[in-house]
Short mmCIF file of C-alpha atoms in Angstrom, two decimals:
data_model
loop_
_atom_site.label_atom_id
_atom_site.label_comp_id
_atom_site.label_asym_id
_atom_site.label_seq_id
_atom_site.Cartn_x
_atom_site.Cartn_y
_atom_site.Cartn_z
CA UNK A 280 -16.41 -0.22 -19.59
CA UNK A 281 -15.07 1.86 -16.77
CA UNK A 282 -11.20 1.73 -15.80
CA UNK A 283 -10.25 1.46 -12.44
CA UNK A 284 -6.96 1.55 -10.50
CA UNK A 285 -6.31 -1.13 -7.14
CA UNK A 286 -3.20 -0.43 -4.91
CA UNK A 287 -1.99 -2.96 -2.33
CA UNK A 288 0.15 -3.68 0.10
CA UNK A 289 -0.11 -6.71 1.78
CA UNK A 290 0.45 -8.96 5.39
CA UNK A 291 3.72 -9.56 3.36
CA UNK A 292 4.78 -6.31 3.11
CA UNK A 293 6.45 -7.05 -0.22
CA UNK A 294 5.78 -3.67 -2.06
CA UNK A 295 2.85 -1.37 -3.64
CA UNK A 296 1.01 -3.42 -6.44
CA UNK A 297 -0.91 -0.79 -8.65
CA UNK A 298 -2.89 -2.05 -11.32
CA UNK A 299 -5.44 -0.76 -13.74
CA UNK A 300 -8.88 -2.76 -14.54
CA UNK A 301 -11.67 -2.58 -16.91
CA UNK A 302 -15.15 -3.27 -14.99
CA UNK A 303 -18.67 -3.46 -16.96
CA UNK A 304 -21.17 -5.01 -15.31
CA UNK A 305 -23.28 -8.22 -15.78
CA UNK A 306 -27.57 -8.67 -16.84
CA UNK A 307 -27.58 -8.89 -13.44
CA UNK A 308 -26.38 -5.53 -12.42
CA UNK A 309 -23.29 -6.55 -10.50
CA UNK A 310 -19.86 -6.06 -11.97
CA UNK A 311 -18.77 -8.56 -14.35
CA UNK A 312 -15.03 -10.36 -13.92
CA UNK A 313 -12.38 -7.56 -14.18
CA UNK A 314 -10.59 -7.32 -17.29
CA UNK A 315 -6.58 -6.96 -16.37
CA UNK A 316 -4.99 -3.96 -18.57
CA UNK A 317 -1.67 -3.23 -16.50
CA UNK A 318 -0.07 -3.75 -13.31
CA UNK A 319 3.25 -2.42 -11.64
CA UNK A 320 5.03 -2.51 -8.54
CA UNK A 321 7.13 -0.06 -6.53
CA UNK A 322 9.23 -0.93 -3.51
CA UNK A 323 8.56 0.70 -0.16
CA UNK A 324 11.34 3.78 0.45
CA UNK A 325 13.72 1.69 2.72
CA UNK A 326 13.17 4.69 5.69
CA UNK A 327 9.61 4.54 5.23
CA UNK A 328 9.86 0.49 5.85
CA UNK A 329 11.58 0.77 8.59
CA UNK A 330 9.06 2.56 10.51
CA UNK A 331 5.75 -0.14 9.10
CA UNK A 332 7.91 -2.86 10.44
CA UNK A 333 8.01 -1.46 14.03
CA UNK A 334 4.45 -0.31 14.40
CA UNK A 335 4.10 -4.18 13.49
CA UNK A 336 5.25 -4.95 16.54
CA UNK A 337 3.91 -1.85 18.81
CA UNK A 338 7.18 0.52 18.74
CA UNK A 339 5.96 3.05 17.73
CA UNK A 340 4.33 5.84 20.11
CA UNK A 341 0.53 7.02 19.22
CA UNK A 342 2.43 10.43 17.61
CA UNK A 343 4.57 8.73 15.54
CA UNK A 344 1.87 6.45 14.40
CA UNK A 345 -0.09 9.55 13.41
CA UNK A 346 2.32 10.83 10.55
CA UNK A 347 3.07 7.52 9.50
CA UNK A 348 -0.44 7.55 8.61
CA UNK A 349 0.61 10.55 6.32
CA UNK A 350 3.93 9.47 4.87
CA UNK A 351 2.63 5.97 3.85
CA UNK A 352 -0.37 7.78 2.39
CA UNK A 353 2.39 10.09 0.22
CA UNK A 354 3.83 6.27 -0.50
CA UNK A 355 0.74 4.85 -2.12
CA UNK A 356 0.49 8.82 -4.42
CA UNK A 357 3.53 7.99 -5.51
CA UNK A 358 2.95 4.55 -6.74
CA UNK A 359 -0.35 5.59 -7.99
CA UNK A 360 1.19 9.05 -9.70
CA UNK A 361 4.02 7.24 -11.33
CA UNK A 362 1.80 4.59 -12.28
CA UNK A 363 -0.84 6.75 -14.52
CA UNK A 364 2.51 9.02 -15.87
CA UNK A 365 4.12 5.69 -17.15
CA UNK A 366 0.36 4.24 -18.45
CA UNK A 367 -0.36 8.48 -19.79
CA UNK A 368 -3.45 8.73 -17.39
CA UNK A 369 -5.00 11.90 -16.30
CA UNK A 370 -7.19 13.16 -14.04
CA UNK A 371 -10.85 11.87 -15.43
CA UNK A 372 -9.27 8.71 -17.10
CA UNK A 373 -10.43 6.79 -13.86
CA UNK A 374 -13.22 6.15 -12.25
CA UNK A 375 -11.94 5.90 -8.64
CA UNK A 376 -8.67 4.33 -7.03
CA UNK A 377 -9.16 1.85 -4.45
CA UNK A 378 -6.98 0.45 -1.75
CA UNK A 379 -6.95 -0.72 2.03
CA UNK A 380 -4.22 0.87 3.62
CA UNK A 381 -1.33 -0.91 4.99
CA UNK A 382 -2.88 -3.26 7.90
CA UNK A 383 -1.09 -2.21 11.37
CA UNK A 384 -3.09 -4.33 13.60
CA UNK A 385 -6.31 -6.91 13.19
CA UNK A 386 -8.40 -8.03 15.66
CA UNK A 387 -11.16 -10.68 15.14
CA UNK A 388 -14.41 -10.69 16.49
CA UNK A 389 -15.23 -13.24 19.71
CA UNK A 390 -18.45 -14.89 17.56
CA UNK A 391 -19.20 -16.75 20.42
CA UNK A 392 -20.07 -13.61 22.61
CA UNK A 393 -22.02 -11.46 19.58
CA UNK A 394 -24.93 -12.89 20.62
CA UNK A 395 -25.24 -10.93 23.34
CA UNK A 396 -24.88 -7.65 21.67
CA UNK A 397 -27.88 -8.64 19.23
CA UNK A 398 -29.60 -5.14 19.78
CA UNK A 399 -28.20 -1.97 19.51
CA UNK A 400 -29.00 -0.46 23.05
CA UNK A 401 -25.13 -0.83 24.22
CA UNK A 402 -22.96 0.03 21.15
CA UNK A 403 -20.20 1.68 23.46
CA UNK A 404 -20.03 -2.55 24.89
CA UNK A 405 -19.51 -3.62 21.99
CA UNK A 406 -15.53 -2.59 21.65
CA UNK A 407 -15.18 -1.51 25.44
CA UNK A 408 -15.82 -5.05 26.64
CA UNK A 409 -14.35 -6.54 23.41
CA UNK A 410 -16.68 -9.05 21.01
CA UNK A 411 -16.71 -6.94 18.00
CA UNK A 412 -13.86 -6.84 15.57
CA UNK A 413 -11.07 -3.97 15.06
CA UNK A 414 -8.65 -3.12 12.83
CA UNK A 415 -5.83 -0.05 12.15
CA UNK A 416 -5.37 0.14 8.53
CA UNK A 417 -2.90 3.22 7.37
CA UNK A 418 -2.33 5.47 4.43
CA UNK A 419 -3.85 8.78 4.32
CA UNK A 420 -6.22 8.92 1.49
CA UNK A 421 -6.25 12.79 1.52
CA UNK A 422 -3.05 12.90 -0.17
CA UNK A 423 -3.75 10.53 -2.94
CA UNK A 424 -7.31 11.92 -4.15
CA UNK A 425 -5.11 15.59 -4.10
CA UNK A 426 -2.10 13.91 -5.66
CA UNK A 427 -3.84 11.92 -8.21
CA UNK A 428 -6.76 14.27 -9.14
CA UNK A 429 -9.17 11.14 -8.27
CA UNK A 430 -11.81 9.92 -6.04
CA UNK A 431 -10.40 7.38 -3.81
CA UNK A 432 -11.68 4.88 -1.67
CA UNK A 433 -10.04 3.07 0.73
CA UNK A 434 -10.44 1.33 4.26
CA UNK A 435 -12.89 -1.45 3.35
CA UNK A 436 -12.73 -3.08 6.52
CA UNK A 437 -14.19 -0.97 9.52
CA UNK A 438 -18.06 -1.38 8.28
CA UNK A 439 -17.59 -4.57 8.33
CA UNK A 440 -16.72 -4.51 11.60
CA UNK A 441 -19.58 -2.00 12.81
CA UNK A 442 -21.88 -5.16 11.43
CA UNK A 443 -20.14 -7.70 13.36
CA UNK A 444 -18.03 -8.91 10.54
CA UNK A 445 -14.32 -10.47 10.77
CA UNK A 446 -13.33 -7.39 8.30
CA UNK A 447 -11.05 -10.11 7.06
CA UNK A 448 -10.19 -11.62 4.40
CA UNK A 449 -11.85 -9.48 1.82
CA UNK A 450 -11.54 -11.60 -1.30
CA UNK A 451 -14.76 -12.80 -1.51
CA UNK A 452 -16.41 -9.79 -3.06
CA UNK A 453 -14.06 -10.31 -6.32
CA UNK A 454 -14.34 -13.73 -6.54
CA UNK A 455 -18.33 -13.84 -6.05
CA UNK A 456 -17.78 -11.02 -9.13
CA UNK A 457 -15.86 -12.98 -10.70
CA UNK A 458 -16.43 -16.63 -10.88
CA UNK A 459 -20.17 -16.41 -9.83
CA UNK A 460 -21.09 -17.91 -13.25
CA UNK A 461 -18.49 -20.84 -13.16
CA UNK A 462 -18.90 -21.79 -9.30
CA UNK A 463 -18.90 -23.34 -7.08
CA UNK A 464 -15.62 -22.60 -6.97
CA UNK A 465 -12.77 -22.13 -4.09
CA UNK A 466 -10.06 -19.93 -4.12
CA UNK A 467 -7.29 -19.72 -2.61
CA UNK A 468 -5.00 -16.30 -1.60
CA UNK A 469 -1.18 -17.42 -0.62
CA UNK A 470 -0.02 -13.58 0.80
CA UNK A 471 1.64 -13.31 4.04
CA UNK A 472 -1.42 -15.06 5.79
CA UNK A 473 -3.11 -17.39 3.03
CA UNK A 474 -7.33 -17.17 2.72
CA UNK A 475 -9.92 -19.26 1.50
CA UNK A 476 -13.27 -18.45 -0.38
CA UNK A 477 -15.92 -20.45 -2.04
CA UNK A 478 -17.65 -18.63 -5.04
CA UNK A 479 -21.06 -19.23 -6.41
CA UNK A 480 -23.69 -17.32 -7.39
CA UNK A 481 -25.71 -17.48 -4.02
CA UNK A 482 -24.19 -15.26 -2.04
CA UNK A 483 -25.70 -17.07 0.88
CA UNK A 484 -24.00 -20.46 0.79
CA UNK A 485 -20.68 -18.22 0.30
CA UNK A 486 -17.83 -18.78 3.29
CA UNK A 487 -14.32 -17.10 3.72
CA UNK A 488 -11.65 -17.93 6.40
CA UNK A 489 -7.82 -17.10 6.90
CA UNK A 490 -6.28 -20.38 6.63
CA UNK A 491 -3.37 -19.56 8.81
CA UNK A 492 0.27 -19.14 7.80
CA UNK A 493 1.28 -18.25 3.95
CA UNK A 494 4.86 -16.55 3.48
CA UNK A 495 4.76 -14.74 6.44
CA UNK A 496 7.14 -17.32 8.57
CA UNK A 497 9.11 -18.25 5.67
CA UNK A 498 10.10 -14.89 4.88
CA UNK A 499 11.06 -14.11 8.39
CA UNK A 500 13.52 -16.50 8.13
CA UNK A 501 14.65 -16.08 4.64
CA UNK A 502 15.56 -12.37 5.92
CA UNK A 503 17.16 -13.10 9.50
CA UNK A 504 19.04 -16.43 8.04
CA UNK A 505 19.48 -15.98 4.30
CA UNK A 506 19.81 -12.30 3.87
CA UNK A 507 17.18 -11.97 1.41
CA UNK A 508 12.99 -10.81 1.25
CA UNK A 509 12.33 -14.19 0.33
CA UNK A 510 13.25 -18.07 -0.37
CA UNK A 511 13.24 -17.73 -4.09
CA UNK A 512 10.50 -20.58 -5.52
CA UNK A 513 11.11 -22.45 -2.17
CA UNK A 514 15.02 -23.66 -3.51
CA UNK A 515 15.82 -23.54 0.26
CA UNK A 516 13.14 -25.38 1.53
CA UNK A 517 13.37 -28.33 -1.12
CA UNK A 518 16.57 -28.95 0.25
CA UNK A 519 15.75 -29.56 3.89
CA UNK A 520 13.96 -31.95 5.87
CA UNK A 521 10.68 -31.78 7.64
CA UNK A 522 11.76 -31.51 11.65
CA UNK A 523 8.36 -33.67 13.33
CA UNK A 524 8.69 -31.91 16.64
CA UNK A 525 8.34 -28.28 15.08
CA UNK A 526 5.82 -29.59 12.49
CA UNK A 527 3.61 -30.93 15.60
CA UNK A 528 4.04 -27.92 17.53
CA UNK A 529 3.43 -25.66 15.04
CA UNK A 530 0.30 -27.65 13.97
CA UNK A 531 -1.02 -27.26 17.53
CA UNK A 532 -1.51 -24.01 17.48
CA UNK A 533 -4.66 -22.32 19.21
CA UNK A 534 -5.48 -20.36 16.00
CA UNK A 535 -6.96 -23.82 14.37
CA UNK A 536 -9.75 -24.30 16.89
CA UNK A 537 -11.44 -20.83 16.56
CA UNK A 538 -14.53 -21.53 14.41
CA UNK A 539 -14.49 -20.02 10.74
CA UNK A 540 -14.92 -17.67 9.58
CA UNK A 541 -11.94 -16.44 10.90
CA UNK A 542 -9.12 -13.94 10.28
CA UNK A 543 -5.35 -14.48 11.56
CA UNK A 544 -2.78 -11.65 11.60
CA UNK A 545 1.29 -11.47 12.41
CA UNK A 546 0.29 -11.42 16.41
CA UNK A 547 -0.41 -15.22 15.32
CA UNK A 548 1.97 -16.02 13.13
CA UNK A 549 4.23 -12.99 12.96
CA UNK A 550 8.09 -12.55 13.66
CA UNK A 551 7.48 -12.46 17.62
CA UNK A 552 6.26 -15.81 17.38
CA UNK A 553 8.56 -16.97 14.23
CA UNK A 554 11.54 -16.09 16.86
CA UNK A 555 10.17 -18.13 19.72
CA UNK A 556 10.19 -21.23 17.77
CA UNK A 557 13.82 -19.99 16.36
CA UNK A 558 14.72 -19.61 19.52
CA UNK A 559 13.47 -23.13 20.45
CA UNK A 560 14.90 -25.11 17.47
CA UNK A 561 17.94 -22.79 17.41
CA UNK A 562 20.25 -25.97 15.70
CA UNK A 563 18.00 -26.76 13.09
CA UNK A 564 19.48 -25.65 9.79
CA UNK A 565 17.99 -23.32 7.79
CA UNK A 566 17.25 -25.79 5.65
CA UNK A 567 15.31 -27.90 7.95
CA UNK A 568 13.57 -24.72 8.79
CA UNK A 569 12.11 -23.53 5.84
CA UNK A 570 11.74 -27.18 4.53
CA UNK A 571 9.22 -27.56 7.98
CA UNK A 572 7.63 -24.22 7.65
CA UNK A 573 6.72 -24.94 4.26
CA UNK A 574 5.31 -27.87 5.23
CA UNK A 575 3.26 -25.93 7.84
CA UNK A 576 1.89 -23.83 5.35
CA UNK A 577 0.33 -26.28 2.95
CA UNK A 578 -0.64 -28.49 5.78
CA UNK A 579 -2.64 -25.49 7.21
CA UNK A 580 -4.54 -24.69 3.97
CA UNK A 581 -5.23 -28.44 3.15
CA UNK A 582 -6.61 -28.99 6.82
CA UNK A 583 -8.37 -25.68 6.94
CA UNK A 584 -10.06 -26.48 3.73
CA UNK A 585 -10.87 -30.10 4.12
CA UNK A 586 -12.55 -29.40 7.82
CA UNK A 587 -14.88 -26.29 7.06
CA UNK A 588 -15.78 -26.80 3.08
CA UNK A 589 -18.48 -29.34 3.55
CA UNK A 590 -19.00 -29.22 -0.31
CA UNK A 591 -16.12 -30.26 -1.32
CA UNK A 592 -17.41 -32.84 -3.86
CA UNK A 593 -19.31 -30.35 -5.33
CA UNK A 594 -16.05 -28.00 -6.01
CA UNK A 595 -13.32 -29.32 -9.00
CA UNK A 596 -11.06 -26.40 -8.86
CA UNK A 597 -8.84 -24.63 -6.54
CA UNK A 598 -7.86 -21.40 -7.50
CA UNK A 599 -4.60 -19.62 -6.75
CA UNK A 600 -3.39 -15.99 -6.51
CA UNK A 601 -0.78 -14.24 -4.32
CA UNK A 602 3.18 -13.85 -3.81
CA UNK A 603 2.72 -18.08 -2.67
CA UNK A 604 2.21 -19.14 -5.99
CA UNK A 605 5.80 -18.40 -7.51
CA UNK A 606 6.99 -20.69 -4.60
CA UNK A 607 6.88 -23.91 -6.72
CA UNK A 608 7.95 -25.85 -4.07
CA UNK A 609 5.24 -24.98 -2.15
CA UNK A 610 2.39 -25.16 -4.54
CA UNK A 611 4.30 -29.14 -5.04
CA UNK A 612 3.54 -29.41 -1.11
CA UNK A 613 0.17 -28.37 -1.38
CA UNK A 614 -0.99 -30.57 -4.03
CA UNK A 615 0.34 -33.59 -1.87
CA UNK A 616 -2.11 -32.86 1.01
CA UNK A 617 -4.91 -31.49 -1.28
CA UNK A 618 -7.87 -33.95 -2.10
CA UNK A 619 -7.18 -35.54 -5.99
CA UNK A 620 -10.52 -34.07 -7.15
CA UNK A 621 -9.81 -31.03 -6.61
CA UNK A 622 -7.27 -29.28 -9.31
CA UNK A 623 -5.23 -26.72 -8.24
CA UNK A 624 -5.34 -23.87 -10.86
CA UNK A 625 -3.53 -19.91 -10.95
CA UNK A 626 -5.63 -17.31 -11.07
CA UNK A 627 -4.03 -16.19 -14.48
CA UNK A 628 -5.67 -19.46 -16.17
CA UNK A 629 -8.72 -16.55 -15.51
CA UNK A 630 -7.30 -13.51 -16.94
CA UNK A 631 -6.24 -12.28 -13.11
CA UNK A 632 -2.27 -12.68 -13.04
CA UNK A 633 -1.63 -14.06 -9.27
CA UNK A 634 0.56 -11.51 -8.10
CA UNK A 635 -2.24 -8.70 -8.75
CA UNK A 636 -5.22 -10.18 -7.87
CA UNK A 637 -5.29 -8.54 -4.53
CA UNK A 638 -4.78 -5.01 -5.84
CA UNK A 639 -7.50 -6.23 -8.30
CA UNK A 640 -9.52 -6.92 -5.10
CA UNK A 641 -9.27 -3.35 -4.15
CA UNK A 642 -10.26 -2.12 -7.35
CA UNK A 643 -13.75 -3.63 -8.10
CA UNK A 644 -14.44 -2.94 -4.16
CA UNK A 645 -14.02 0.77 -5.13
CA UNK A 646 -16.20 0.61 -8.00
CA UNK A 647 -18.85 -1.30 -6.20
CA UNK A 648 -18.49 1.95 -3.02
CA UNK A 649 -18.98 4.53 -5.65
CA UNK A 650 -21.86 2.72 -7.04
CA UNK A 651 -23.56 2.23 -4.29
CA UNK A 652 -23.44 -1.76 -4.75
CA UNK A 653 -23.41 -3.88 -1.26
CA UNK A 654 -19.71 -5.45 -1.52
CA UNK A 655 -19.38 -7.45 1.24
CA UNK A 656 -20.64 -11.08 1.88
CA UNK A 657 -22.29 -11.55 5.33
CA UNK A 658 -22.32 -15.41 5.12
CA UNK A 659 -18.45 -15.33 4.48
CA UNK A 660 -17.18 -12.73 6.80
CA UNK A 661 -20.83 -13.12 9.65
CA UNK A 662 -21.99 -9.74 9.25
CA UNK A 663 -25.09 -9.17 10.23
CA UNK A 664 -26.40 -7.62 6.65
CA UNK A 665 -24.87 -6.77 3.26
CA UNK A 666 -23.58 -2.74 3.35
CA UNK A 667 -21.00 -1.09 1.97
CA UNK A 668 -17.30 -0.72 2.68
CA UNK A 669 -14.74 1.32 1.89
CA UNK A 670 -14.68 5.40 3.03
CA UNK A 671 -14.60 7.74 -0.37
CA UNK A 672 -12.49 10.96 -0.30
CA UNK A 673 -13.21 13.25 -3.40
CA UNK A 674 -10.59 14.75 -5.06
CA UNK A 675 -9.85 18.72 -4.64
CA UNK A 676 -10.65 19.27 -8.29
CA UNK A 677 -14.51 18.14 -7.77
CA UNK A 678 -14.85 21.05 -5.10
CA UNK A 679 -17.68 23.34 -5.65
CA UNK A 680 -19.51 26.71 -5.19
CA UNK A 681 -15.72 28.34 -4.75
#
């Protein structure tokens, strides 16, 4: 076995989840599921947040952007540092640590237009005049691989990309790793934007899409109208009522007719657009609010599932990971919309506790990058071919011939 450390930091901006793994792989040469050893997290430094949270929304100029590249990458060394002090790790204990980055900004590809950028004759077109995907992911990896003493791999998403990929979500490489000899099997991420995947062995009848909204809306209001990160296992919401007019506006949103897969970010669902509809309902309680933006959320999956698995009678379980699962009311939500034959399961049920999985995620992509093995899934995210993702910085202590 090899032991592996995942860092994330998620669309919810919730805090650095650092976890260690234990990968072997399979007969078939691929990793086998990761076994779960620890996991921690560690809270953002409140001045540190501050600045993520504006370059959310643009406000922050190109220099400041550039050295809060380097102080979140001194964020996630920290996490990772404290993490193998507490678990008595040193320098050689692991493999590689993997992680993404905080995600700034996400742009999906315009599918409908890659066609004609099939050859490679104009690769300059392909982001000047806009069909390819993009993406800003930040967190200097320099600092960790010095910090930590480790190889590090990070920024999975930009190859993707170069192969005409949505670069988003990214779950499906675990969960083809994972449940490949159980599927078919879907799973379901509930972070700030929630994502799909169905698992099987064939990588080629795999699909991934961002299903829209998870806790991203509901925490924006939890913190502008309750005070607090979150609505603790939806207590708020189960109080309200669903407001129809909100619920059918929100439901009308443009992000539902793009064609999967997709990828959504906060310029969909984020706080400017959380405060227009604020703005709009502005004497709905809070109540009401989070009662119909829960409802949004479950409706969202349920829809986005039901009209782009075609297999559905083929698949028994649904299985659940992400910050979305300790919201009991609405995992109760969901299972109202979702189809009776399929179960909804968490992700722990497999050895993967929920709240980790995505730093898990990060993880066995690293291991795959440093082995060489392809770790994306072109008929899930429509890249063109398999590759590999995710940039490796070597630590200073591998440095040679000085």
């Amino acid at each position: 076995m090899v032991r592996v450390l995942g860092l994330n930091s998620g669309s919810s901006f919730d805090g650095i989840d650092v976890v260690l793994v234990d990968i072997q792989n399979g007969a078939d040469g691929y990793p086998s599921r990761p076994t779960f050893i620890a996991g921690e997290s560690y809270d953002w430094p409140e001045a540190v947040a501050e600045q993520v949270l504006r370059s959310f929304e643009n406000q922050v100029s190109i220099f400041e952007l550039c050295r809060l590249n380097y102080l979140a990458g001194a964020v996630y060394a920290e996490s990772a540092r404290s993490f193998m002090r507490k678990h008595k790790l040193a320098p050689g204990d692991v493999e590689v640590i993997g992680y993404d980055g905080q995600t700034i900004y996400q742009e999906p590809p315009d599918h409908a237009r890659l066609k004609d950028y099939a050859d490679d004759t104009d690769l300059v077109g392909r982001w000047l005049n806009g069909p390819f995907g993009c993406g800003l992911q930040i967190g200097e990896p320099s600092i960790v691989a010095a910090a930590c003493e480790t190889p590090v791999v990070t920024q999975f998403r930009p190859m993707d990309h170069a192969l005409g990929g949505t670069g988003a979500p990214l779950m499906q490489y675990l969960d083809y790793v994972a449940f490949r000899d159980i599927g078919p099997v879907l799973t379901l991420n509930i972070g700030g934007i929630a994502n799909c995947q169905l698992a099987e062995a064939d990588r080629g009848r795999m699909m991934a899409f961002d299903t829209g909204p998870g806790n991203v809306m509901l925490d924006h209001v939890a913190r502008l109208r309750l005070g607090k990160p979150y609505d603790a296992n939806g207590e708020t919401a189960a109080r309200g009522r669903i407001h129809q007019p909100l619920l059918d506006q929100v439901l009308a949103h443009p992000y539902f007719h793009r064609p999967v897969p997709r990828s959504a970010w906060r310029l969909d669902f984020g706080s400017a657009y959380a405060d227009s509809l604020l703005d709009a309902y502005a004497t709905l309680s809070t109540e009401d609010l989070l009662a119909t933006f829960t409802e949004f959320t479950a409706i969202a999956i349920t829809r986005s599932i039901t009209d782009h698995v075609e297999r559905l009678r083929d698949i028994s379980v649904l299985i659940a990971s992400g910050g979305g699962t300790r919201n009991a009311f609405l995992l109760d939500r969901l299972r109202a919309y979702l189809p009776a034959s399929l179960r909804l399961a968490i992700s722990d049920e497999f050895g993967m506790p929920p709240q980790f999985k995505e730093a898990i995620k990060f993880a066995t992509l690293a291991h795959a990058t440093v082995n060489r093995l392809a770790n994306n899934i072109p008929a899930a995210s429509g890249a063109t071919r398999f590759g590999i993702l995710g940039k490796l910085v070597l630590p200073p202590g591998l440095a040679q011939g000085i």
